[in-house]
Short mmCIF file of C-alpha atoms in Angstrom, two decimals:
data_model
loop_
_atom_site.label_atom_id
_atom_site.label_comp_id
_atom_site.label_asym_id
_atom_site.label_seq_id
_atom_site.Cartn_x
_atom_site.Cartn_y
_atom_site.Cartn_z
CA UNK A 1 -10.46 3.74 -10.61
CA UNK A 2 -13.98 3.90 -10.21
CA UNK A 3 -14.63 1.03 -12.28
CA UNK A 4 -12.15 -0.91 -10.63
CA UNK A 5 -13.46 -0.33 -7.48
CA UNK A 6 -17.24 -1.49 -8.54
CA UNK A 7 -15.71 -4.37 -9.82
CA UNK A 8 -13.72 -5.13 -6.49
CA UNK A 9 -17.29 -4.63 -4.64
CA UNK A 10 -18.55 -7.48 -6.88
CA UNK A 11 -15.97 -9.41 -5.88
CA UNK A 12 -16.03 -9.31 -1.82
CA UNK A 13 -16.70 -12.50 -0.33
CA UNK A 14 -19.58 -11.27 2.55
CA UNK A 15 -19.86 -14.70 3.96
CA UNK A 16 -16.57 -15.37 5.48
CA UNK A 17 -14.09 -13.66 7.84
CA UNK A 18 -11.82 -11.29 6.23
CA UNK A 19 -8.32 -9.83 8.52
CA UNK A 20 -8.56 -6.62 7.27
CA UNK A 21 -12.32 -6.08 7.76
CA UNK A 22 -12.28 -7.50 11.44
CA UNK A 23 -9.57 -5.21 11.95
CA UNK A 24 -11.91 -2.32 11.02
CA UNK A 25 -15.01 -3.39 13.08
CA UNK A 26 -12.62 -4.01 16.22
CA UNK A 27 -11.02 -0.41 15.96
CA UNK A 28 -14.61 0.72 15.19
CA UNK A 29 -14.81 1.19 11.90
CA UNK A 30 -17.76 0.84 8.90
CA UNK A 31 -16.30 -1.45 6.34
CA UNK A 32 -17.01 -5.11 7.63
CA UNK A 33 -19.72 -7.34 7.54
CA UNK A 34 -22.13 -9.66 10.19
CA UNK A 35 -19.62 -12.52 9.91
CA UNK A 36 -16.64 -10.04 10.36
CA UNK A 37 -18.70 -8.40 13.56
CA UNK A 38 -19.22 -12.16 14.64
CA UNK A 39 -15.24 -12.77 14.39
CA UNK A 40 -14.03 -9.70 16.17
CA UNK A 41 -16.78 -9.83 18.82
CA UNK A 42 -15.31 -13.93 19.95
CA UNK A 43 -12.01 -12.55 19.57
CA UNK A 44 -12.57 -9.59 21.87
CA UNK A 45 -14.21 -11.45 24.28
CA UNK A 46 -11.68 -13.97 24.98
CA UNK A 47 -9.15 -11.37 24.86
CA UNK A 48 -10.25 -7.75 25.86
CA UNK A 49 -7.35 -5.83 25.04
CA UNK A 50 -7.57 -7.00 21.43
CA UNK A 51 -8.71 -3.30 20.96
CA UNK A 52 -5.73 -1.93 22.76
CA UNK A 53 -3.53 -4.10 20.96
CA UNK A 54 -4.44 -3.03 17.22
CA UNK A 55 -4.59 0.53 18.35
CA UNK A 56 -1.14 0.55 19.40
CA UNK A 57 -0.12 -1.71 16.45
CA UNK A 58 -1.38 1.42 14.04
CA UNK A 59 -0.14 4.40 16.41
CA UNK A 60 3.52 2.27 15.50
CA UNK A 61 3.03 2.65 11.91
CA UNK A 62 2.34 6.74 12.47
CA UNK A 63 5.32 6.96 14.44
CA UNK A 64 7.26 5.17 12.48
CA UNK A 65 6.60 6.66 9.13
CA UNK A 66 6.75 10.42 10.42
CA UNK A 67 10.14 9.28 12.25
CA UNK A 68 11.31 8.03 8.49
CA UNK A 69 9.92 11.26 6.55
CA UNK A 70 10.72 13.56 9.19
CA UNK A 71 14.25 12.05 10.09
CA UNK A 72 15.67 10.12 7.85
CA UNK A 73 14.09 12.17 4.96
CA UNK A 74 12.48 9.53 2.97
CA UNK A 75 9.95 10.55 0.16
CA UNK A 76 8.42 7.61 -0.92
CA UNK A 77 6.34 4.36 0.65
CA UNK A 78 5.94 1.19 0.18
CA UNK A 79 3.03 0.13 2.15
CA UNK A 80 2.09 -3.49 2.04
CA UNK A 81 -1.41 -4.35 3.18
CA UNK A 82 -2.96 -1.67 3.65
CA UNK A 83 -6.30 -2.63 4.91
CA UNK A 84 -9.44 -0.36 5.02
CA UNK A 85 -9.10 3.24 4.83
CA UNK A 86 -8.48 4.72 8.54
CA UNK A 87 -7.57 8.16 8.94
CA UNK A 88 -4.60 9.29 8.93
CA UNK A 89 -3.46 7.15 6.48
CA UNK A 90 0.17 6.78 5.84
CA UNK A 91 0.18 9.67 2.71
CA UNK A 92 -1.44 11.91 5.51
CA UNK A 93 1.13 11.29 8.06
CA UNK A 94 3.69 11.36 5.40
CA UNK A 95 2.66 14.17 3.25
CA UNK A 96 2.46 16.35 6.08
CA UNK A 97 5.95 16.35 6.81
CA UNK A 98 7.10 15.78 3.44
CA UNK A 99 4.20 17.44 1.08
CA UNK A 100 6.30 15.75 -2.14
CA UNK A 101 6.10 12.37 -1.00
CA UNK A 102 4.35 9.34 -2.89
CA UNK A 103 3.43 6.06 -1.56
CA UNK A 104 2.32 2.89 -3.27
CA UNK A 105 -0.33 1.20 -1.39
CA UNK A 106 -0.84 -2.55 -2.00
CA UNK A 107 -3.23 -5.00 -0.76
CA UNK A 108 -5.97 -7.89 -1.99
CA UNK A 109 -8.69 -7.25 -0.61
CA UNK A 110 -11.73 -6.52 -3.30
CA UNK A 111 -13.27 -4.35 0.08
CA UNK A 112 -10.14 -2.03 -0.09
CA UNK A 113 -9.49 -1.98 -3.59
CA UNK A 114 -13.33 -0.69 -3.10
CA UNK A 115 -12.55 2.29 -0.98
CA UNK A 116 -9.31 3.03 -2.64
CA UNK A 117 -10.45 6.14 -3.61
CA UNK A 118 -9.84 7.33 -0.13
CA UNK A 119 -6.46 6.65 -0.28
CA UNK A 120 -5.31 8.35 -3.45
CA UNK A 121 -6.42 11.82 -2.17
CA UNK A 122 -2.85 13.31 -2.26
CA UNK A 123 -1.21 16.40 -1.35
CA UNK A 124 -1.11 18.22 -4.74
CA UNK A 125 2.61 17.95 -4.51
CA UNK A 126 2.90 14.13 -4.06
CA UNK A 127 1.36 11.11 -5.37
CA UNK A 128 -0.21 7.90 -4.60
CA UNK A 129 -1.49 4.56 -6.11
CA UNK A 130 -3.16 1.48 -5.73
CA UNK A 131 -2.24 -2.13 -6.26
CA UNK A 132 -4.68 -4.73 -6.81
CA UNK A 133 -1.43 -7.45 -5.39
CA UNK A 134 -1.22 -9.78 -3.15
CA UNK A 135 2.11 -9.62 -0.87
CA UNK A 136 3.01 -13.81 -0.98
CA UNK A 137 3.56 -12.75 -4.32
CA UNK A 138 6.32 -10.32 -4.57
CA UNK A 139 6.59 -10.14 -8.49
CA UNK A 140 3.21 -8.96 -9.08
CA UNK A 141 4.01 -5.89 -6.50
CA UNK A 142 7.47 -5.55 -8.17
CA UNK A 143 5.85 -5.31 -11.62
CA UNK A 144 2.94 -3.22 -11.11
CA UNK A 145 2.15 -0.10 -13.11
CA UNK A 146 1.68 2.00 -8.73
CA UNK A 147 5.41 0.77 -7.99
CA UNK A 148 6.83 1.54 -11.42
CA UNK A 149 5.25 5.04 -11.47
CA UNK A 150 5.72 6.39 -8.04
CA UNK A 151 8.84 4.68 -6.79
CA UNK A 152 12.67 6.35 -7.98
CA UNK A 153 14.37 3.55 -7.40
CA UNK A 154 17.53 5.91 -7.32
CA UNK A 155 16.13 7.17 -4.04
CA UNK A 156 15.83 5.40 -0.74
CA UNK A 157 11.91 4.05 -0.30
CA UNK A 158 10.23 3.04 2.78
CA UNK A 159 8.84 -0.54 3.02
CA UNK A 160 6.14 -0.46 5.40
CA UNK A 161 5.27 -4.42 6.18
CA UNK A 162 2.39 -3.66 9.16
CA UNK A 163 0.66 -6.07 11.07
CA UNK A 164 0.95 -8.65 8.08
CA UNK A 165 3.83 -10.99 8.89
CA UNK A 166 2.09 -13.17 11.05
CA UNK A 167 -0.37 -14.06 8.02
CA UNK A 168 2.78 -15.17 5.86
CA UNK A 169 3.40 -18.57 6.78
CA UNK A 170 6.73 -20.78 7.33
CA UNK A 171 8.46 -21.36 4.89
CA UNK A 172 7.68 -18.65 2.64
CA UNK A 173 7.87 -15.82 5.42
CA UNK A 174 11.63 -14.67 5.15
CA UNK A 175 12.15 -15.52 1.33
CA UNK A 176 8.51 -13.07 0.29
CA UNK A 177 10.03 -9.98 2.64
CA UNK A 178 13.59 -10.77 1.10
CA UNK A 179 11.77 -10.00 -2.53
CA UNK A 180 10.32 -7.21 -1.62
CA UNK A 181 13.36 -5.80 -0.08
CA UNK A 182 15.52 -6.80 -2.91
CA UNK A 183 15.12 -3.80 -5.42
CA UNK A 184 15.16 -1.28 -2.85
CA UNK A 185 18.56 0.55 -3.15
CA UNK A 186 20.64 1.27 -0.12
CA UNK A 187 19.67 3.55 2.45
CA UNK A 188 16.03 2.44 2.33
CA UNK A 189 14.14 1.54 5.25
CA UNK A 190 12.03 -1.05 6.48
CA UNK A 191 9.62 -0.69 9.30
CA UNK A 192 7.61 -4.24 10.58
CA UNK A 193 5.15 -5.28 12.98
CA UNK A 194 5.45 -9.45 14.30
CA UNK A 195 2.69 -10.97 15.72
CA UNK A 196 3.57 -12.67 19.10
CA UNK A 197 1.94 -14.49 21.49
CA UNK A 198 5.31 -13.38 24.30
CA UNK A 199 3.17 -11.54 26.85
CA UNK A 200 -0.18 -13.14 26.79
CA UNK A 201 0.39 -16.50 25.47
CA UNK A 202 -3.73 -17.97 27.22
CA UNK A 203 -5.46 -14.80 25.67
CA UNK A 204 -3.41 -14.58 22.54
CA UNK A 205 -3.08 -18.18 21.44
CA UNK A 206 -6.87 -18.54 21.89
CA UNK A 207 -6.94 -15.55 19.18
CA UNK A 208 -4.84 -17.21 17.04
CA UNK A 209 -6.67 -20.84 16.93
CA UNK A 210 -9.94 -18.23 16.37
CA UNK A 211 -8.22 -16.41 13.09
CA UNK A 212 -6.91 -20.22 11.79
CA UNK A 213 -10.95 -21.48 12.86
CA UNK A 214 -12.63 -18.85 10.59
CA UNK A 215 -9.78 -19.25 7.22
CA UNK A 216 -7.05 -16.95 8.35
CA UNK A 217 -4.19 -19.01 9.88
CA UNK A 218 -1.75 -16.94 11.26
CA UNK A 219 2.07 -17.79 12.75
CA UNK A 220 3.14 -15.97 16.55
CA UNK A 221 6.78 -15.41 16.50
CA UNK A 222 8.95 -15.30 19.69
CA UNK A 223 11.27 -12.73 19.97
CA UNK A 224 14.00 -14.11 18.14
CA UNK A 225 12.23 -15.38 15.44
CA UNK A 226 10.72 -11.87 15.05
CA UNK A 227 14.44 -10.25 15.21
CA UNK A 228 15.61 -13.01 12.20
CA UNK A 229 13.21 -10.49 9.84
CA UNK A 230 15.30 -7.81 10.32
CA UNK A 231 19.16 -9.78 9.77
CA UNK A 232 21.41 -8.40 7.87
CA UNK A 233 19.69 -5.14 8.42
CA UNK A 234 20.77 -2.03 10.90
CA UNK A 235 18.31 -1.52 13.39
CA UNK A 236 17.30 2.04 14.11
CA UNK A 237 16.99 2.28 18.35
CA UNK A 238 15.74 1.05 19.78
CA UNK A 239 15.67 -1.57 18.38
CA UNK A 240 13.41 -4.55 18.23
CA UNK A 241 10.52 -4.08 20.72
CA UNK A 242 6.95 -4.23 21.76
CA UNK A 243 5.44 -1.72 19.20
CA UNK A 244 4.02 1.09 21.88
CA UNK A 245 8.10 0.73 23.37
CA UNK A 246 8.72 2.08 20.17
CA UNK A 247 9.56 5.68 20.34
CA UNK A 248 6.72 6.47 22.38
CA UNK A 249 4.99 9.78 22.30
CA UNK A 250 6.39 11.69 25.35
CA UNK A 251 4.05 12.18 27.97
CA UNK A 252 1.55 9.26 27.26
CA UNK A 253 1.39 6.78 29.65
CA UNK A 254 2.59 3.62 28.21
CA UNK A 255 -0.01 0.52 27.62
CA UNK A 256 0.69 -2.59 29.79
CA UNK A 257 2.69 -5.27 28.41
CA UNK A 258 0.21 -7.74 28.42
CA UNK A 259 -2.03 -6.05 26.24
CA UNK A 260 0.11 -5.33 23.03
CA UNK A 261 0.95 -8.74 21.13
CA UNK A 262 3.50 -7.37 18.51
CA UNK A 263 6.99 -6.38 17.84
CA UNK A 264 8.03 -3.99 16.06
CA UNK A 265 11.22 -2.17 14.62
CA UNK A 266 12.87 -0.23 11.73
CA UNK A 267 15.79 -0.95 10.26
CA UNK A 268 17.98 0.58 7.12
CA UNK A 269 19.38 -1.60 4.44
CA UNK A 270 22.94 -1.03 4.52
#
């Protein structure tokens, strides 16, 4: 892994905008670079509850995968883009109420793939693993050494899709999510996050034109086009919703509406 990861540091384009890397300066991380400083700084000053907004985007994925682990007693991950290492991670949420779970972390990043090692610190009783993949191309997840070795697919697995749908464009959106669903055996789960521009549509179009500006187009979906990810599926409650609506943690006050640009849900294949 180490090699790999020196490798993946050679690799790392520092003069242009990367998503995940902007997402890690804006939520005050260590991993990013001038140009990603330069990105997130426009974006956050057009739209100051950018911050707000990602914060509550990752606070849905903890929620979301204890709910699974702890709940619906799922003991294995799928998590697709997984940006820079933040703790928790998902094996920390996970792993803490299920020590015996393994996750599969994907993303394409050469800056992640650099830090991996961060994210393969597991309980002693689980596992975890890294793909090198990129998630427009389902096959390469599907056949990878991570998902073949950690994933039973005899088991139900949780397909954790966060913050990344809104950098899949039309028309290849539904059919790449349908792919990755497609192995999983019944009673899996999968738990999204939509971009939408809904709530702020000044603020958060401006953010969007900025992301497609500096190389990373990106599609907002209304409402129903952000429910059409989830057909055929059962929606756990409730339901599809502004991520911080999403089983919030009682006794914290909620974020205003305006501020969080994202749905979110989870939903079991049948």
């Amino acid at each position: 892994m180490a090699y790999e990861a020196r490798r993946a540091a050679d690799r790392v384009d520092t003069g242009r905008a990367h998503s995940a890397r902007v997402y890690d300066f804006i939520l005050g991380g260590k991993d990013h670079y001038q140009v990603d400083i330069e990105a997130g700084a426009a974006m956050c000053a057009e739209w100051p509850a950018l911050p707000v907004h990602m914060r509550a985007n990752r606070a849905f994925m903890h929620r979301a995968a204890r709910y699974l682990a702890r709940e619906e007693g799922v003991r294995q991950f799928l998590d697709i883009g997984t940006g820079l290492p933040t703790s928790p991670n998902l094996h920390e949420i996970v792993q803490a109420e299920r020590p015996d779970a393994g996750v599969v972390y994907v993303d394409n990043d050469p800056i992640v793939l650099a830090h991996a090692e961060a994210l393969l610190t597991s309980a002693p009783e689980g596992r975890t693993a890294y793909a090198d993949a990129d998630m427009r191309d389902p096959g390469t997840i599907i056949g990878s050494p991570a998902f073949r070795d950690i994933l039973d697919l005899g088991e139900p697995v949780g397909l954790m899709v966060i913050g990344m749908l809104h950098f899949v464009l039309p028309p290849e959106d539904h059919p790449v999510l349908r792919r990755l669903l497609a192995p999983l055996p019944p009673g899996s789960f999968l738990a999204a996050t939509i971009g939408t521009a809904d709530f702020a549509p000044q603020e958060v179009g401006w953010v969007a034109r900025e992301y497609e500006r500096r190389g990373m187009p990106m599609a907002l979906r209304t409402r129903a086009q952000a429910a059409a990810f989830f057909d055929g599926l059962d929606l756990v409650e409730p339901g599809l919703c502004q991520v911080h609506r999403w089983r919030p943690e009682p006794g914290r006050p909620l974020d205003d509406d305006r501020d969080i640009a994202m749905y979110g849900a989870v939903a079991r294949i049948p």
